[in-house]
CSV table of C-alpha atoms in Angstrom, one decimal:
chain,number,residue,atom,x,y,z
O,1,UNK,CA,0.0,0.0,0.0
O,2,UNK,CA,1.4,3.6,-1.1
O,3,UNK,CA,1.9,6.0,2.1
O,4,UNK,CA,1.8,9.1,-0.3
O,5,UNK,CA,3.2,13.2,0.9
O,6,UNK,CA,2.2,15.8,-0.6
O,7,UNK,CA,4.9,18.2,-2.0
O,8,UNK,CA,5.1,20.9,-4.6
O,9,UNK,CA,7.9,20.3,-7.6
O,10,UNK,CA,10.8,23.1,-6.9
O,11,UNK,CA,14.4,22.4,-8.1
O,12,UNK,CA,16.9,19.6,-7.7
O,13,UNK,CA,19.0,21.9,-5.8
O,14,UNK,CA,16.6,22.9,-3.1
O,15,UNK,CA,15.4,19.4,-2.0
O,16,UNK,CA,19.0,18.2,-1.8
O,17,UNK,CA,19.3,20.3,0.9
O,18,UNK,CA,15.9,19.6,2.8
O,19,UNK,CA,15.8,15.9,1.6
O,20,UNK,CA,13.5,14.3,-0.6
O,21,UNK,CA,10.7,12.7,2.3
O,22,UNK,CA,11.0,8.8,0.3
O,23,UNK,CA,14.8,9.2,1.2
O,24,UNK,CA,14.5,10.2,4.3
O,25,UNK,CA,11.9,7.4,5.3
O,26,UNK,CA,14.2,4.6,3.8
O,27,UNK,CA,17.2,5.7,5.6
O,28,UNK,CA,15.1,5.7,8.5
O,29,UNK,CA,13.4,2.0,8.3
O,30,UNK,CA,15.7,0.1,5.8
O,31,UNK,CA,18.8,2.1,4.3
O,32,UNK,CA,20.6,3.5,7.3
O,33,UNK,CA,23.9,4.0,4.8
O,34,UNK,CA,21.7,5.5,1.6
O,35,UNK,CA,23.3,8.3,-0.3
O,36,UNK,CA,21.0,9.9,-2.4
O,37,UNK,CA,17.7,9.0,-4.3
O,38,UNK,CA,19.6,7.9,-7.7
O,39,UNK,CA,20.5,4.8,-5.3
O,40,UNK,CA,16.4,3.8,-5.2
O,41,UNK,CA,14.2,1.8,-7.4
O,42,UNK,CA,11.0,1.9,-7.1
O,43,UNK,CA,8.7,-1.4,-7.6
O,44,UNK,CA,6.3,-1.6,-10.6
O,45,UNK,CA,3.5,-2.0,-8.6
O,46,UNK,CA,3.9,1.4,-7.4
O,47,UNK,CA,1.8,4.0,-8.9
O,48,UNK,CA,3.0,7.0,-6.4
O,49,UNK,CA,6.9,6.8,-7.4
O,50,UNK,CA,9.2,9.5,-7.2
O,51,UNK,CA,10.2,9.2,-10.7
O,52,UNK,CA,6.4,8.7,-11.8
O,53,UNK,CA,6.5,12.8,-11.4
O,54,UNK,CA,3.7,13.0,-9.7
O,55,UNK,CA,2.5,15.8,-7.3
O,56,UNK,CA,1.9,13.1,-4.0
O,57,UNK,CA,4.9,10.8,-4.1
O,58,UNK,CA,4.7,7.5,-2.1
O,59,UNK,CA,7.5,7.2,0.8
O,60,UNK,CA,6.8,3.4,1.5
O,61,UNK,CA,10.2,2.7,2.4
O,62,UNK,CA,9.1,-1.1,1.0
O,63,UNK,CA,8.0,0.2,-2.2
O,64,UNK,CA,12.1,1.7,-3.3
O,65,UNK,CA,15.3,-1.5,-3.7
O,66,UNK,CA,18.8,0.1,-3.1
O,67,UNK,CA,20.6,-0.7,-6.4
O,68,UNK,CA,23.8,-2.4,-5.2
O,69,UNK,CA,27.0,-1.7,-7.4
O,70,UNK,CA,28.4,-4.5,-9.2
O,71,UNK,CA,31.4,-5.8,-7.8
O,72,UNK,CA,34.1,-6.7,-10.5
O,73,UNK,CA,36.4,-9.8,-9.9
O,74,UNK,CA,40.3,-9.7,-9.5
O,75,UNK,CA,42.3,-9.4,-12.4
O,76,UNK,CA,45.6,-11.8,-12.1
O,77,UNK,CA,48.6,-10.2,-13.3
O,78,UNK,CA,52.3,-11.4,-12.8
O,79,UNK,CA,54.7,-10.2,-10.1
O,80,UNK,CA,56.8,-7.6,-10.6
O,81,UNK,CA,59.9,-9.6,-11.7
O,82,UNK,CA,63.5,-8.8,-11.0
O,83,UNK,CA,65.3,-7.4,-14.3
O,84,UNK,CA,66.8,-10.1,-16.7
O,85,UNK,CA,69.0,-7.4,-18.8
O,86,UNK,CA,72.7,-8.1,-18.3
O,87,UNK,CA,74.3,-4.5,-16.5
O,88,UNK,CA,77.4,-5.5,-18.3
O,89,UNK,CA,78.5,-6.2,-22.0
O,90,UNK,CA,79.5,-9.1,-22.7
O,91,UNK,CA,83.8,-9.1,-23.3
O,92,UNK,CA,84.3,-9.1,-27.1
O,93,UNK,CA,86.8,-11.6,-28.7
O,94,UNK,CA,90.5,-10.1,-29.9
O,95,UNK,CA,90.9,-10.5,-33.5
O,96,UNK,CA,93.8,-13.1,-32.9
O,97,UNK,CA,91.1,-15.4,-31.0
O,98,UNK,CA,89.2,-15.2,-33.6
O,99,UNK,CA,91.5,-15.9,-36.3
O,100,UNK,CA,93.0,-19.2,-34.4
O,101,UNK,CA,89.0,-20.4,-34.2
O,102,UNK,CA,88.6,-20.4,-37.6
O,103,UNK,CA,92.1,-22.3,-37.9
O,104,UNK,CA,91.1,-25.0,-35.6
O,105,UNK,CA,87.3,-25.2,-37.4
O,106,UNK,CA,89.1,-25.9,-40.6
O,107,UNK,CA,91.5,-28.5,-39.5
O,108,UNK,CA,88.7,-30.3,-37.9
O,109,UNK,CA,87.1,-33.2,-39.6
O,110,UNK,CA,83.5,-32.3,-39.3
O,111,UNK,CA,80.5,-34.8,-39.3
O,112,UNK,CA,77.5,-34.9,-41.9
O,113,UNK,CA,74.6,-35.1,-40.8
O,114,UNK,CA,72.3,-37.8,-41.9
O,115,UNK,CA,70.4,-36.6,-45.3
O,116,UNK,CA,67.0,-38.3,-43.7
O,117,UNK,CA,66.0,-34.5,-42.0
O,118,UNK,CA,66.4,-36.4,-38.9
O,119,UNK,CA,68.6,-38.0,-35.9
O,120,UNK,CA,68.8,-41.9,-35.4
O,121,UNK,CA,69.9,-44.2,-33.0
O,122,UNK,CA,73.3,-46.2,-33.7
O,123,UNK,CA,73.6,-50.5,-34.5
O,124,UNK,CA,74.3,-50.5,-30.6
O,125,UNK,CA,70.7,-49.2,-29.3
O,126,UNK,CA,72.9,-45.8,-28.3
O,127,UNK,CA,71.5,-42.4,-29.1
O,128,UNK,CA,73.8,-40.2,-30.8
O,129,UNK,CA,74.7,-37.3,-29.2
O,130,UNK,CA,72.4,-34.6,-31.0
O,131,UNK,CA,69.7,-37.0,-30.3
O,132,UNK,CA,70.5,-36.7,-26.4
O,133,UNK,CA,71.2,-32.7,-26.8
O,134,UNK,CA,67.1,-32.4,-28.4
O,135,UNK,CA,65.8,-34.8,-25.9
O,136,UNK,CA,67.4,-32.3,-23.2
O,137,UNK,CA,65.9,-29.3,-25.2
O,138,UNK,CA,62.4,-31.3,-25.4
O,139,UNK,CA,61.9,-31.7,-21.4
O,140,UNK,CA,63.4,-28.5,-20.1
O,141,UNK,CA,61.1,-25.9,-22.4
O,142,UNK,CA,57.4,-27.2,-19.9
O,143,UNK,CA,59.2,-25.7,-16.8
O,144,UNK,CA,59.5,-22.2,-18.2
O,145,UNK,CA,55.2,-21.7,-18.7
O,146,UNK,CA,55.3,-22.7,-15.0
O,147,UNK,CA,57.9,-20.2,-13.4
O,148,UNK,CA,55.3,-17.1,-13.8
O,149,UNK,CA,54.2,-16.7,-10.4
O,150,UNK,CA,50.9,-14.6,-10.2
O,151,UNK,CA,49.1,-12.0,-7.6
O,152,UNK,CA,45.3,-10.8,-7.5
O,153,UNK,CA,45.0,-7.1,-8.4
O,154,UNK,CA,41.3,-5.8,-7.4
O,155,UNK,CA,39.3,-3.7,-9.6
O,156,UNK,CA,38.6,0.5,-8.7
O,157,UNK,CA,36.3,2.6,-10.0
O,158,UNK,CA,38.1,5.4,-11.4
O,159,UNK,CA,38.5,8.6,-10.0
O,160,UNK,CA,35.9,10.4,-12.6
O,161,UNK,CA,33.2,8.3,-14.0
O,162,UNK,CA,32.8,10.8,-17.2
O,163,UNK,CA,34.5,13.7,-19.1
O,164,UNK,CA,32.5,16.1,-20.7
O,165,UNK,CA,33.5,18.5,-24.1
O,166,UNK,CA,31.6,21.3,-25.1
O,167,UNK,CA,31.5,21.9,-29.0
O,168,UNK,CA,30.8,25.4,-31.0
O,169,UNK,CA,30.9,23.9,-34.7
O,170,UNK,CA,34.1,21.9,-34.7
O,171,UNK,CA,35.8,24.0,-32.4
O,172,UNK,CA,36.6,23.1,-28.7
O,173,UNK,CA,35.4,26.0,-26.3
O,174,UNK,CA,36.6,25.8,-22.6
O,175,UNK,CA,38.4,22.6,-20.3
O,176,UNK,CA,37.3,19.6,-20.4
O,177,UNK,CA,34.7,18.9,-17.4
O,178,UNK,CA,35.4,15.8,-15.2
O,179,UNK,CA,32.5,14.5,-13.2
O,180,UNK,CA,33.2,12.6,-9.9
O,181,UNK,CA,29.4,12.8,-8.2
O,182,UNK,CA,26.9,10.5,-9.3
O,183,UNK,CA,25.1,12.9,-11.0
O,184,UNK,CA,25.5,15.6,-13.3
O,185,UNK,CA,24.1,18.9,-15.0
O,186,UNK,CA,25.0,20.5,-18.1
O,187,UNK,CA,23.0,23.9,-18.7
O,188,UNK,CA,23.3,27.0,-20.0
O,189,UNK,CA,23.2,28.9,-16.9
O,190,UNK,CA,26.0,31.4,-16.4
O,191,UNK,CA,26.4,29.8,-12.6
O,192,UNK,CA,30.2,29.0,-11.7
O,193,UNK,CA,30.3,25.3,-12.4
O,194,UNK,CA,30.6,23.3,-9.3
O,195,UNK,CA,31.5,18.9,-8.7
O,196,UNK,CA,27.8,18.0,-9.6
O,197,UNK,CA,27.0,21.5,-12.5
O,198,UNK,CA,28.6,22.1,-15.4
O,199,UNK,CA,27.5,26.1,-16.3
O,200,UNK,CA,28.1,26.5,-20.3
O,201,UNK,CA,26.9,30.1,-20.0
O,202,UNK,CA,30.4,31.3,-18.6
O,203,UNK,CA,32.3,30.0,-21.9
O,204,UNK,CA,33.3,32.6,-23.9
O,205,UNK,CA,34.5,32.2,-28.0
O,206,UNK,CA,35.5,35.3,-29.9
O,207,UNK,CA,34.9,33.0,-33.1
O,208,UNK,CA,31.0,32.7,-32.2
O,209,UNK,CA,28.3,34.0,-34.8
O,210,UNK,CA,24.7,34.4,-34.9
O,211,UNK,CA,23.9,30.7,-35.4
O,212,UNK,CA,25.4,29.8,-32.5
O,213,UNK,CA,24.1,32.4,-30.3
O,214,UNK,CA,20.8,31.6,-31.4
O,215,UNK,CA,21.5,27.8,-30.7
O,216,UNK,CA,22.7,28.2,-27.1
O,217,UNK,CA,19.5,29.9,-26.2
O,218,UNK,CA,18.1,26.5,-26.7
O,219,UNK,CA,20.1,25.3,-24.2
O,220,UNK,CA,18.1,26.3,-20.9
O,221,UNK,CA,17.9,23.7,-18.1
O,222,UNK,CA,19.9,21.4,-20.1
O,223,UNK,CA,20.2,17.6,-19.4
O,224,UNK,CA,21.2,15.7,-16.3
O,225,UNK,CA,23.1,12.4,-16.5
O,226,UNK,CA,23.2,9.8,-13.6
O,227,UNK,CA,25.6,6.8,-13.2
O,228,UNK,CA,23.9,4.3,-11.7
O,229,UNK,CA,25.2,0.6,-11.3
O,230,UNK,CA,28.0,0.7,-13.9
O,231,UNK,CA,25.3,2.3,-16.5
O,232,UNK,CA,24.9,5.9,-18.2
O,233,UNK,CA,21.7,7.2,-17.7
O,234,UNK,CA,20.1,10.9,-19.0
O,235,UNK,CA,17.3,13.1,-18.4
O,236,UNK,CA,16.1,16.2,-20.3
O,237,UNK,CA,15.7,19.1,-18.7
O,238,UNK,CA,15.0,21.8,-21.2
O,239,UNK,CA,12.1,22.3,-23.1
O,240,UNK,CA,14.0,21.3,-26.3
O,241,UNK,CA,14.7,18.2,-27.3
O,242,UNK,CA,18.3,16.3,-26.9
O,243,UNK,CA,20.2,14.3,-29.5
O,244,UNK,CA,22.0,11.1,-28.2
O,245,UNK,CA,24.6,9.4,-30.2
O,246,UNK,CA,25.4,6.0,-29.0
O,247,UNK,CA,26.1,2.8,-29.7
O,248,UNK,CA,24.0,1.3,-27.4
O,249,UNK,CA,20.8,3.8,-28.0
């Protein structure tokens, strides 16, 4: 059953500082460690929901689920390993040593290998000794995949969920905006810009013409996104429509 308050609609900004009375009621009897209301989800059988819009709103703190935020396994990654690279060259041979290796190659009689493409055993059952040297070769290459020794690295959310560009034709007009609360609003206020209000009012471009001008008074309230559970969502505010390119619109 819906417990419903009355309450007129006045900005985001005001209520955040009174408290919005579902939040306040689920904090009370359920939530005791609830942020804000982008954490609640109302059920469907609720026709009084806060995000129904409505002018009584139901504060049945059984009719709102928190929505949990996924937690992300552990990545494994190897240790950080000692370095390999030698800190000294390795000494280079005097020409005479050289020379005196390629005298003793040439004196010595060397040994064809068999035409087959391959390495037998002798009449005697004995391998021959290249036989033996890719037998040793064969068994000691298994103990280098195991001698990576691996630690669990656990995933964080970044420190700024979202970075915001604002666009005059195909120029770039002001910083980039990073946004580290849950929620955000772009409008074209001229409001400094604060950690949950990006103010596109401020932003000045000597390059600017009438089109644009015109365009930015479109702007007005402007559009609000939330991050919620890993997912991007937005609402418009103005009284014009939005345009949302994405892949997964």
């Amino acid at each position: 059953m819906c417990n419903n308050s009355s309450f007129s609609r006045q900005p985001a900004s005001g209520w955040d500082q009174k408290g919005l009375p579902h939040v306040i009621y689920c904090r009370l009897w359920r939530y005791p460690d609830l942020g804000s209301h982008h954490e609640l989800k109302s059920v469907e059988h609720c026709h009084f929901a806060f995000h129904l819009r409505r002018e009584q709103v139901c504060v049945n703190p059984y009719h709102y689920n928190k929505v949990d935020t996924p937690s992300l396994p552990p990545v494994m990654v190897p240790k950080a390993q000692t370095s390999i690279i030698p800190t000294t060259l390795p000494e280079v041979a005097s020409l005479d040593k050289l020379n005196r290796c390629l005298t003793n190659l040439t004196n010595t009689n060397l040994i064809t290998p068999p035409t087959s493409g391959y390495v037998t055993d002798d009449s005697n059952g004995n391998a021959s000794p290249q036989s033996q040297t890719m037998t040793d070769l064969s068994s000691a290459s298994p103990a280098l995949s195991t001698s990576i020794d691996l630690e669990p690295v656990m995933y964080s959310e970044p420190t700024f969920w979202c970075s915001i560009s604002y666009y005059e034709m195909n120029t770039r007009v002001g910083e980039n905006y990073h946004a580290s609360q849950d929620s955000v609003t772009v409008d074209g206020f001229t409001d400094p810009s604060s950690s949950d209000r990006f103010c596109l009012g401020l932003l000045s471009n000597v390059n600017r013409n009438t089109v644009v001008e015109q365009t930015r008074k479109n702007i007005g309230k402007g559009v609000r996104l939330y991050y919620i559970g890993g997912e991007v969502f937005a609402e418009c505010l103005s009284e014009t429509s939005i345009f949302v390119q994405s892949p997964n619109c």
